[in-house]
mmCIF file of C-alpha atoms in Angstrom:
data_model
loop_
_atom_site.group_PDB
_atom_site.id
_atom_site.type_symbol
_atom_site.label_atom_id
_atom_site.label_comp_id
_atom_site.label_asym_id
_atom_site.label_seq_id
_atom_site.Cartn_x
_atom_site.Cartn_y
_atom_site.Cartn_z
ATOM 1 C CA MET S 197 -7.902 3.184 -50.527
ATOM 2 C CA SER S 198 -8.956 0.160 -48.623
ATOM 3 C CA LEU S 199 -10.930 1.124 -45.148
ATOM 4 C CA PRO S 200 -8.056 2.090 -42.399
ATOM 5 C CA VAL S 201 -7.780 -0.021 -39.171
ATOM 6 C CA ALA S 202 -8.167 1.729 -35.744
ATOM 7 C CA LEU S 203 -5.210 1.275 -33.457
ATOM 8 C CA ASP S 204 -5.751 1.897 -29.516
ATOM 9 C CA ALA S 205 -2.015 3.074 -29.638
ATOM 10 C CA MET S 206 -1.675 4.205 -25.934
ATOM 11 C CA GLY S 207 -2.776 0.416 -25.095
ATOM 12 C CA GLY S 208 0.132 -1.863 -24.130
ATOM 13 C CA ASP S 209 2.800 -2.288 -21.282
ATOM 14 C CA HIS S 210 4.698 0.141 -23.195
ATOM 15 C CA GLY S 211 3.067 2.302 -24.713
ATOM 16 C CA ALA S 212 3.143 4.622 -27.776
ATOM 17 C CA PRO S 213 6.442 3.198 -28.983
ATOM 18 C CA PRO S 214 5.769 -0.045 -30.285
ATOM 19 C CA ASN S 215 2.094 0.744 -31.213
ATOM 20 C CA VAL S 216 3.104 4.016 -33.398
ATOM 21 C CA GLU S 217 6.476 1.708 -35.086
ATOM 22 C CA GLY S 218 4.355 -1.267 -35.578
ATOM 23 C CA ALA S 219 1.467 1.142 -37.404
ATOM 24 C CA VAL S 220 4.361 2.446 -39.524
ATOM 25 C CA GLN S 221 5.724 -0.611 -40.685
ATOM 26 C CA ALA S 222 2.037 -1.754 -41.494
ATOM 27 C CA ALA S 223 1.590 1.861 -43.487
ATOM 28 C CA ARG S 224 4.594 1.063 -45.239
ATOM 29 C CA ALA S 225 3.020 -2.394 -46.153
ATOM 30 C CA GLY S 226 -0.110 -0.858 -47.303
ATOM 31 C CA VAL S 227 -2.434 -1.284 -44.894
ATOM 32 C CA PRO S 228 -3.992 2.586 -43.016
ATOM 33 C CA VAL S 229 -3.541 3.038 -40.055
ATOM 34 C CA ILE S 230 -5.936 5.545 -37.694
ATOM 35 C CA LEU S 231 -3.776 6.326 -34.341
ATOM 36 C CA VAL S 232 -6.468 6.659 -31.323
ATOM 37 C CA GLY S 233 -4.742 8.679 -28.540
ATOM 38 C CA ASP S 234 -2.897 11.111 -27.251
ATOM 39 C CA ARG S 235 -2.421 13.697 -30.235
ATOM 40 C CA VAL S 236 0.482 15.764 -28.880
ATOM 41 C CA LYS S 237 2.386 11.966 -27.885
ATOM 42 C CA LEU S 238 1.065 10.326 -31.458
ATOM 43 C CA HIS S 239 2.261 12.816 -33.743
ATOM 44 C CA ALA S 240 5.804 13.731 -31.493
ATOM 45 C CA GLU S 241 6.128 9.916 -31.966
ATOM 46 C CA LEU S 242 5.858 9.834 -35.460
ATOM 47 C CA GLY S 243 8.179 12.448 -35.812
ATOM 48 C CA ARG S 244 10.676 10.011 -34.832
ATOM 49 C CA HIS S 245 9.781 7.586 -37.949
ATOM 50 C CA ALA S 246 11.512 8.945 -40.693
ATOM 51 C CA GLY S 247 8.650 9.793 -44.113
ATOM 52 C CA SER S 248 5.928 8.571 -41.979
ATOM 53 C CA ALA S 249 4.700 11.893 -42.601
ATOM 54 C CA GLY S 250 3.744 10.820 -46.422
ATOM 55 C CA LEU S 251 1.917 7.377 -45.032
ATOM 56 C CA PRO S 252 -1.233 6.785 -45.009
ATOM 57 C CA ILE S 253 -1.962 7.000 -40.763
ATOM 58 C CA GLU S 254 -4.181 9.547 -39.609
ATOM 59 C CA VAL S 255 -4.243 10.388 -35.687
ATOM 60 C CA VAL S 256 -7.543 10.865 -33.734
ATOM 61 C CA GLU S 257 -7.365 12.166 -30.410
ATOM 62 C CA ALA S 258 -8.561 9.930 -27.265
ATOM 63 C CA THR S 259 -7.860 11.824 -23.596
ATOM 64 C CA ASP S 260 -8.201 8.648 -21.789
ATOM 65 C CA VAL S 261 -6.803 5.079 -21.548
ATOM 66 C CA ILE S 262 -7.412 2.400 -19.697
ATOM 67 C CA GLY S 263 -4.579 1.107 -17.576
ATOM 68 C CA MET S 264 -3.735 -3.014 -17.506
ATOM 69 C CA ASP S 265 -3.773 -2.515 -13.137
ATOM 70 C CA GLU S 266 -7.447 -1.179 -14.001
ATOM 71 C CA HIS S 267 -11.176 -3.013 -14.235
ATOM 72 C CA ALA S 268 -12.654 -3.556 -17.747
ATOM 73 C CA SER S 269 -15.614 -2.177 -15.804
ATOM 74 C CA ASP S 270 -14.072 1.328 -16.334
ATOM 75 C CA VAL S 271 -15.034 1.024 -20.110
ATOM 76 C CA ARG S 272 -18.753 1.480 -19.186
ATOM 77 C CA SER S 273 -17.973 4.744 -17.315
ATOM 78 C CA ARG S 274 -15.051 6.204 -19.721
ATOM 79 C CA THR S 275 -16.484 6.862 -23.111
ATOM 80 C CA GLN S 276 -13.131 9.288 -24.085
ATOM 81 C CA ALA S 277 -10.845 5.932 -23.492
ATOM 82 C CA SER S 278 -8.583 5.348 -26.351
ATOM 83 C CA ILE S 279 -10.031 1.345 -26.834
ATOM 84 C CA ASN S 280 -13.429 3.310 -26.421
ATOM 85 C CA VAL S 281 -13.238 6.102 -29.312
ATOM 86 C CA ALA S 282 -11.196 3.084 -31.514
ATOM 87 C CA SER S 283 -14.243 0.959 -31.000
ATOM 88 C CA ARG S 284 -17.112 3.840 -31.875
ATOM 89 C CA LEU S 285 -14.611 4.471 -35.322
ATOM 90 C CA VAL S 286 -15.294 0.917 -36.415
ATOM 91 C CA LYS S 287 -19.110 1.167 -35.426
ATOM 92 C CA GLU S 288 -19.753 4.195 -37.405
ATOM 93 C CA GLY S 289 -17.629 2.795 -40.322
ATOM 94 C CA ARG S 290 -14.430 5.061 -40.103
ATOM 95 C CA ALA S 291 -12.436 2.040 -39.845
ATOM 96 C CA SER S 292 -12.231 -1.568 -40.814
ATOM 97 C CA ALA S 293 -11.377 -2.802 -37.533
ATOM 98 C CA VAL S 294 -10.234 -2.523 -34.022
ATOM 99 C CA VAL S 295 -6.653 -3.797 -32.830
ATOM 100 C CA SER S 296 -5.182 -3.288 -29.248
ATOM 101 C CA MET S 297 -2.062 -4.290 -27.233
ATOM 102 C CA GLY S 298 -4.053 -3.062 -24.248
ATOM 103 C CA HIS S 299 -6.212 -4.406 -21.543
ATOM 104 C CA SER S 300 -7.331 -7.379 -22.696
ATOM 105 C CA GLY S 301 -10.721 -7.417 -20.824
ATOM 106 C CA ALA S 302 -11.376 -3.490 -21.392
ATOM 107 C CA THR S 303 -10.847 -4.660 -25.265
ATOM 108 C CA MET S 304 -13.162 -7.278 -24.895
ATOM 109 C CA ALA S 305 -16.223 -5.101 -23.269
ATOM 110 C CA SER S 306 -16.019 -2.197 -25.259
ATOM 111 C CA ALA S 307 -16.232 -4.373 -28.704
ATOM 112 C CA LEU S 308 -18.869 -6.298 -26.993
ATOM 113 C CA LEU S 309 -20.913 -2.650 -25.799
ATOM 114 C CA THR S 310 -20.253 -0.801 -29.130
ATOM 115 C CA LEU S 311 -20.227 -3.522 -31.821
ATOM 116 C CA GLY S 312 -22.559 -6.256 -30.453
ATOM 117 C CA ARG S 313 -22.799 -9.198 -30.739
ATOM 118 C CA ILE S 314 -23.526 -11.644 -33.969
ATOM 119 C CA LYS S 315 -27.408 -12.975 -34.094
ATOM 120 C CA GLY S 316 -27.577 -16.180 -32.824
ATOM 121 C CA VAL S 317 -23.865 -16.129 -30.693
ATOM 122 C CA GLU S 318 -24.274 -16.057 -26.992
ATOM 123 C CA ARG S 319 -21.075 -15.181 -25.994
ATOM 124 C CA PRO S 320 -18.229 -14.076 -28.062
ATOM 125 C CA ALA S 321 -13.909 -16.059 -27.566
ATOM 126 C CA ILE S 322 -11.014 -15.346 -28.345
ATOM 127 C CA LEU S 323 -9.524 -17.154 -31.623
ATOM 128 C CA THR S 324 -5.913 -17.481 -31.436
ATOM 129 C CA HIS S 325 -3.323 -19.733 -33.361
ATOM 130 C CA LEU S 326 -0.864 -21.996 -31.593
ATOM 131 C CA PRO S 327 2.302 -23.202 -33.795
ATOM 132 C CA ALA S 328 1.570 -27.160 -34.523
ATOM 133 C CA LYS S 329 2.919 -29.580 -36.390
ATOM 134 C CA GLY S 330 2.748 -28.822 -40.426
ATOM 135 C CA GLY S 331 1.219 -25.185 -39.500
ATOM 136 C CA PHE S 332 -0.757 -23.924 -36.526
ATOM 137 C CA THR S 333 -3.668 -25.351 -34.728
ATOM 138 C CA THR S 334 -6.869 -22.747 -33.982
ATOM 139 C CA LEU S 335 -8.131 -22.773 -30.436
ATOM 140 C CA LEU S 336 -10.969 -20.806 -28.855
ATOM 141 C CA ASP S 337 -12.019 -20.108 -26.085
ATOM 142 C CA ALA S 338 -8.893 -18.698 -25.085
ATOM 143 C CA GLY S 339 -9.972 -16.455 -22.283
ATOM 144 C CA ALA S 340 -12.721 -14.782 -22.864
ATOM 145 C CA ASN S 341 -15.377 -16.975 -20.962
ATOM 146 C CA ALA S 342 -14.547 -18.732 -17.596
ATOM 147 C CA ASP S 343 -17.778 -20.534 -17.216
ATOM 148 C CA VAL S 344 -19.805 -21.578 -20.778
ATOM 149 C CA LYS S 345 -22.372 -23.488 -21.180
ATOM 150 C CA ALA S 346 -22.618 -26.492 -23.914
ATOM 151 C CA THR S 347 -24.154 -24.224 -26.275
ATOM 152 C CA TYR S 348 -20.890 -21.505 -27.020
ATOM 153 C CA TYR S 349 -18.722 -24.580 -28.058
ATOM 154 C CA ALA S 350 -20.975 -25.259 -31.107
ATOM 155 C CA GLN S 351 -21.060 -21.477 -31.453
ATOM 156 C CA TRP S 352 -17.532 -20.969 -31.468
ATOM 157 C CA ALA S 353 -17.572 -24.182 -33.760
ATOM 158 C CA ARG S 354 -19.108 -22.750 -36.736
ATOM 159 C CA LEU S 355 -17.375 -19.113 -36.255
ATOM 160 C CA ALA S 356 -14.250 -20.835 -36.159
ATOM 161 C CA SER S 357 -14.894 -23.103 -39.630
ATOM 162 C CA VAL S 358 -15.391 -20.141 -40.737
ATOM 163 C CA TYR S 359 -13.307 -17.945 -39.752
ATOM 164 C CA LEU S 360 -10.321 -20.549 -41.131
ATOM 165 C CA LYS S 361 -12.402 -21.032 -44.496
ATOM 166 C CA VAL S 362 -12.307 -17.097 -46.012
ATOM 167 C CA VAL S 363 -9.594 -16.355 -43.918
ATOM 168 C CA GLU S 364 -7.013 -18.769 -44.029
ATOM 169 C CA ASP S 365 -8.167 -21.198 -47.188
ATOM 170 C CA ARG S 366 -8.773 -23.969 -44.950
ATOM 171 C CA ASP S 367 -11.745 -26.237 -47.210
ATOM 172 C CA ASN S 368 -13.957 -27.802 -44.473
ATOM 173 C CA PRO S 369 -12.099 -27.541 -40.821
ATOM 174 C CA THR S 370 -12.098 -30.118 -38.683
ATOM 175 C CA VAL S 371 -12.893 -29.063 -35.197
ATOM 176 C CA GLY S 372 -11.910 -30.866 -31.946
ATOM 177 C CA LEU S 373 -13.521 -30.806 -28.518
ATOM 178 C CA LEU S 374 -10.861 -30.729 -25.593
ATOM 179 C CA SER S 375 -11.337 -33.403 -23.166
ATOM 180 C CA ILE S 376 -9.176 -35.788 -20.782
ATOM 181 C CA GLY S 377 -9.711 -38.379 -23.575
ATOM 182 C CA GLU S 378 -10.559 -39.256 -26.889
ATOM 183 C CA GLU S 379 -13.681 -41.529 -26.734
ATOM 184 C CA ASP S 380 -16.516 -39.907 -26.513
ATOM 185 C CA HIS S 381 -17.675 -40.644 -22.808
ATOM 186 C CA LYS S 382 -14.909 -39.303 -21.437
ATOM 187 C CA GLY S 383 -15.042 -35.726 -20.174
ATOM 188 C CA SER S 384 -16.920 -33.897 -17.823
ATOM 189 C CA ALA S 385 -21.026 -33.405 -18.029
ATOM 190 C CA LEU S 386 -20.272 -30.021 -19.869
ATOM 191 C CA VAL S 387 -17.741 -31.473 -22.268
ATOM 192 C CA LEU S 388 -20.296 -34.477 -22.599
ATOM 193 C CA GLU S 389 -23.375 -32.140 -23.463
ATOM 194 C CA ALA S 390 -20.929 -30.286 -25.788
ATOM 195 C CA HIS S 391 -20.231 -33.509 -27.960
ATOM 196 C CA GLY S 392 -23.672 -34.211 -28.373
ATOM 197 C CA LEU S 393 -24.394 -30.698 -30.033
ATOM 198 C CA LEU S 394 -21.443 -31.052 -32.144
ATOM 199 C CA ARG S 395 -22.230 -34.373 -33.500
ATOM 200 C CA ALA S 396 -25.396 -33.187 -34.295
ATOM 201 C CA LEU S 397 -23.877 -30.053 -36.328
ATOM 202 C CA HIS S 398 -21.422 -32.715 -38.321
ATOM 203 C CA GLY S 399 -21.978 -31.972 -42.053
ATOM 204 C CA ARG S 400 -24.275 -28.969 -41.367
ATOM 205 C CA GLY S 401 -21.219 -26.068 -41.361
ATOM 206 C CA VAL S 402 -19.115 -27.879 -39.095
ATOM 207 C CA ASN S 403 -16.401 -31.145 -39.769
ATOM 208 C CA PHE S 404 -16.624 -32.637 -36.145
ATOM 209 C CA HIS S 405 -13.608 -35.178 -35.503
ATOM 210 C CA GLY S 406 -14.616 -35.584 -32.282
ATOM 211 C CA ASN S 407 -12.930 -35.064 -28.798
ATOM 212 C CA VAL S 408 -9.018 -34.390 -28.768
ATOM 213 C CA GLU S 409 -6.286 -34.441 -25.812
ATOM 214 C CA GLY S 410 -3.921 -31.233 -24.851
ATOM 215 C CA ARG S 411 -1.252 -33.062 -27.091
ATOM 216 C CA ASP S 412 -3.087 -33.210 -30.065
ATOM 217 C CA ILE S 413 -3.450 -29.493 -30.214
ATOM 218 C CA PHE S 414 0.294 -29.317 -31.558
ATOM 219 C CA ARG S 415 0.197 -32.488 -33.563
ATOM 220 C CA ASN S 416 -2.431 -30.169 -35.442
ATOM 221 C CA THR S 417 -5.165 -33.423 -35.651
ATOM 222 C CA THR S 418 -7.650 -31.145 -35.854
ATOM 223 C CA ASP S 419 -7.839 -27.452 -37.584
ATOM 224 C CA ILE S 420 -9.844 -26.140 -34.595
ATOM 225 C CA VAL S 421 -10.179 -26.961 -30.471
ATOM 226 C CA VAL S 422 -12.783 -25.799 -28.618
ATOM 227 C CA THR S 423 -12.642 -25.297 -25.147
ATOM 228 C CA ASP S 424 -13.603 -22.994 -22.348
ATOM 229 C CA GLY S 425 -12.054 -19.911 -21.585
ATOM 230 C CA PHE S 426 -10.148 -20.894 -18.609
ATOM 231 C CA THR S 427 -8.915 -23.997 -20.148
ATOM 232 C CA GLY S 428 -8.056 -22.245 -22.979
ATOM 233 C CA ASN S 429 -5.975 -19.362 -21.789
ATOM 234 C CA VAL S 430 -4.231 -21.981 -18.863
ATOM 235 C CA VAL S 431 -3.290 -23.691 -22.803
ATOM 236 C CA LEU S 432 -2.194 -20.764 -24.024
ATOM 237 C CA LYS S 433 0.011 -20.019 -21.434
ATOM 238 C CA LEU S 434 1.746 -23.271 -20.906
ATOM 239 C CA ALA S 435 2.626 -22.635 -24.446
ATOM 240 C CA GLU S 436 4.210 -19.708 -24.479
ATOM 241 C CA GLY S 437 5.602 -20.109 -21.049
ATOM 242 C CA GLU S 438 7.468 -23.922 -21.904
ATOM 243 C CA ALA S 439 8.145 -22.627 -25.597
ATOM 244 C CA LYS S 440 10.596 -20.037 -23.485
ATOM 245 C CA VAL S 441 11.921 -22.565 -21.117
ATOM 246 C CA LEU S 442 12.998 -25.197 -23.975
ATOM 247 C CA PHE S 443 14.736 -22.237 -25.804
ATOM 248 C CA GLY S 444 16.677 -21.694 -22.470
ATOM 249 C CA TRP S 445 17.679 -25.161 -21.789
ATOM 250 C CA VAL S 446 18.788 -25.354 -25.750
ATOM 251 C CA LYS S 447 20.523 -21.930 -25.444
ATOM 252 C CA GLU S 448 22.785 -23.343 -22.176
ATOM 253 C CA ALA S 449 23.273 -26.603 -23.882
ATOM 254 C CA LEU S 450 24.488 -25.052 -27.188
ATOM 255 C CA GLN S 451 26.714 -22.793 -24.999
ATOM 256 C CA SER S 452 28.199 -25.726 -22.369
ATOM 257 C CA SER S 453 31.241 -26.776 -24.301
ATOM 258 C CA LEU S 454 33.899 -25.213 -27.219
ATOM 259 C CA LYS S 455 32.407 -27.686 -28.862
ATOM 260 C CA SER S 456 28.888 -27.313 -28.002
ATOM 261 C CA LYS S 457 29.735 -23.549 -29.180
ATOM 262 C CA LEU S 458 30.723 -25.031 -32.735
ATOM 263 C CA GLY S 459 27.617 -26.709 -33.538
ATOM 264 C CA GLY S 460 25.463 -24.083 -32.316
ATOM 265 C CA LEU S 461 27.308 -22.039 -34.807
ATOM 266 C CA LEU S 462 25.864 -24.791 -37.680
ATOM 267 C CA VAL S 463 22.208 -24.498 -35.982
ATOM 268 C CA ARG S 464 21.859 -20.988 -35.146
ATOM 269 C CA GLY S 465 20.301 -20.564 -38.538
ATOM 270 C CA ALA S 466 17.732 -23.078 -38.176
ATOM 271 C CA LEU S 467 16.866 -21.882 -34.893
ATOM 272 C CA ARG S 468 15.930 -18.655 -35.841
ATOM 273 C CA GLY S 469 13.545 -20.223 -38.403
ATOM 274 C CA LEU S 470 12.115 -22.207 -35.022
ATOM 275 C CA ALA S 471 11.959 -19.581 -32.810
ATOM 276 C CA GLU S 472 10.266 -17.191 -35.391
ATOM 277 C CA ARG S 473 7.630 -19.734 -35.369
ATOM 278 C CA MET S 474 7.096 -20.130 -31.976
ATOM 279 C CA ASP S 475 6.656 -16.457 -31.727
ATOM 280 C CA PRO S 476 4.000 -14.802 -30.000
ATOM 281 C CA SER S 477 4.303 -11.885 -32.208
ATOM 282 C CA THR S 478 4.467 -13.754 -35.907
ATOM 283 C CA TYR S 479 0.783 -13.809 -35.172
ATOM 284 C CA GLY S 480 0.343 -10.359 -33.894
ATOM 285 C CA ALA S 481 -3.159 -10.425 -31.616
ATOM 286 C CA SER S 482 -6.291 -13.004 -31.160
ATOM 287 C CA LEU S 483 -9.456 -12.422 -32.910
ATOM 288 C CA LEU S 484 -12.631 -11.372 -30.620
ATOM 289 C CA ILE S 485 -15.273 -13.270 -32.573
ATOM 290 C CA GLY S 486 -18.745 -13.306 -32.242
ATOM 291 C CA VAL S 487 -18.777 -9.743 -32.296
ATOM 292 C CA ARG S 488 -20.750 -8.035 -35.080
ATOM 293 C CA GLY S 489 -17.115 -6.413 -36.079
ATOM 294 C CA LEU S 490 -13.436 -6.664 -35.740
ATOM 295 C CA ALA S 491 -11.536 -7.010 -33.019
ATOM 296 C CA PHE S 492 -8.113 -7.833 -32.017
ATOM 297 C CA ILE S 493 -6.620 -8.235 -28.747
ATOM 298 C CA GLY S 494 -2.337 -8.233 -28.765
ATOM 299 C CA HIS S 495 -0.330 -9.273 -25.552
ATOM 300 C CA GLY S 496 0.516 -6.513 -23.512
ATOM 301 C CA SER S 497 4.092 -6.850 -23.987
ATOM 302 C CA ALA S 498 3.639 -7.121 -27.378
ATOM 303 C CA ASP S 499 6.980 -5.237 -29.636
ATOM 304 C CA ALA S 500 6.367 -3.254 -33.396
ATOM 305 C CA ARG S 501 6.829 -6.657 -34.881
ATOM 306 C CA ALA S 502 3.618 -7.858 -33.108
ATOM 307 C CA VAL S 503 1.770 -4.752 -33.561
ATOM 308 C CA LYS S 504 2.122 -4.389 -37.489
ATOM 309 C CA ASN S 505 1.637 -8.383 -38.037
ATOM 310 C CA ALA S 506 -1.924 -7.933 -36.069
ATOM 311 C CA LEU S 507 -2.627 -4.656 -38.119
ATOM 312 C CA LEU S 508 -1.984 -6.519 -41.373
ATOM 313 C CA ARG S 509 -4.112 -9.756 -40.077
ATOM 314 C CA ALA S 510 -7.261 -7.363 -38.996
ATOM 315 C CA ALA S 511 -6.702 -5.805 -43.063
ATOM 316 C CA ARG S 512 -6.833 -9.187 -44.195
ATOM 317 C CA ALA S 513 -10.295 -10.761 -42.297
ATOM 318 C CA HIS S 514 -11.817 -7.461 -43.557
ATOM 319 C CA GLU S 515 -10.606 -7.848 -47.284
ATOM 320 C CA ALA S 516 -12.183 -11.479 -46.801
ATOM 321 C CA ASN S 517 -15.602 -10.054 -45.754
ATOM 322 C CA LEU S 518 -15.269 -11.923 -42.320
ATOM 323 C CA ILE S 519 -18.366 -10.431 -40.673
ATOM 324 C CA PRO S 520 -20.725 -10.494 -43.446
ATOM 325 C CA ARG S 521 -19.686 -14.061 -43.766
ATOM 326 C CA LEU S 522 -19.854 -15.355 -40.140
ATOM 327 C CA GLU S 523 -23.205 -13.410 -40.124
ATOM 328 C CA ALA S 524 -24.618 -15.143 -42.933
ATOM 329 C CA ALA S 525 -23.391 -18.883 -41.485
ATOM 330 C CA PHE S 526 -25.500 -18.109 -38.456
ATOM 331 C CA THR S 527 -28.430 -16.732 -40.165
ATOM 332 C CA GLU S 528 -28.900 -19.863 -42.360
ATOM 333 C CA GLN S 529 -28.318 -22.017 -39.683
ATOM 334 C CA GLN S 530 -31.209 -20.385 -38.215
ATOM 335 C CA ALA S 531 -33.214 -21.076 -41.323
ATOM 336 C CA SER S 532 -32.545 -24.658 -41.787
ATOM 337 C CA SER S 533 -33.443 -24.996 -37.940
#
């Protein structure tokens, strides 16, 4: 059996129930899971799912949990927190990846302290998928680094390029640099410096398209868009918020009259498919890319479906040998430079 995925089963706004339910669904789909947290609570929750005793699910005790309103820096002193126990399972080779729907800052801090960085990567980034024309656009950094250096952009472009190639079967993915205009001379001093570094990497592991604007993210102009974590997080939250508002407007419009209600019945199936594509739980969690191990960060409000999809994504990344492939790409770069 393949190596299990460690799930911080106490993390998130709703605690154990959606985490355990998602783990049960993932285990039924063939992904073994280690639930990390309060052993008594987790076994009680597992008992609510018929047939769970026969599934590849293990429980590992963690006596502490870092709450959503606590500080990420608590990770250093609270060694028995569930996120730290889960990260150590990856470090020790007992788990293929760590997944948490809990405190995102604590997850980042724990992964970085426990697993360390890939050699040649100054700062890891949160890599996320945004629904776009024809599929999705990969965006990073989505919130790990508010203050950045130009060199980070170049490293993130390389990381994301390898990720898309080995996990998503995208050959030679294109990279766009988020700016306020497509022209090379547009953007802040930081963006202009990053543009020069990315241009120099073109054809050397990075297929650099040039500058892209905010609207290009949803047009899928490039496979990858790189930006700082402050901007990336604003883009991510804006996209999620706008999607909810738009669906609310559509719902109101379809209920405004009898004729609209009849029309709504006709398009209900199509709208359901559209909602599925725009739902963050479709992708489950975002990858913290650049650390020497697989770490996935999900929404605090995640439901069981999001947890299941996050676990499946983590298993896929492990099966694709993502970490060794990322390390090899940076070793090759250093050898050629």
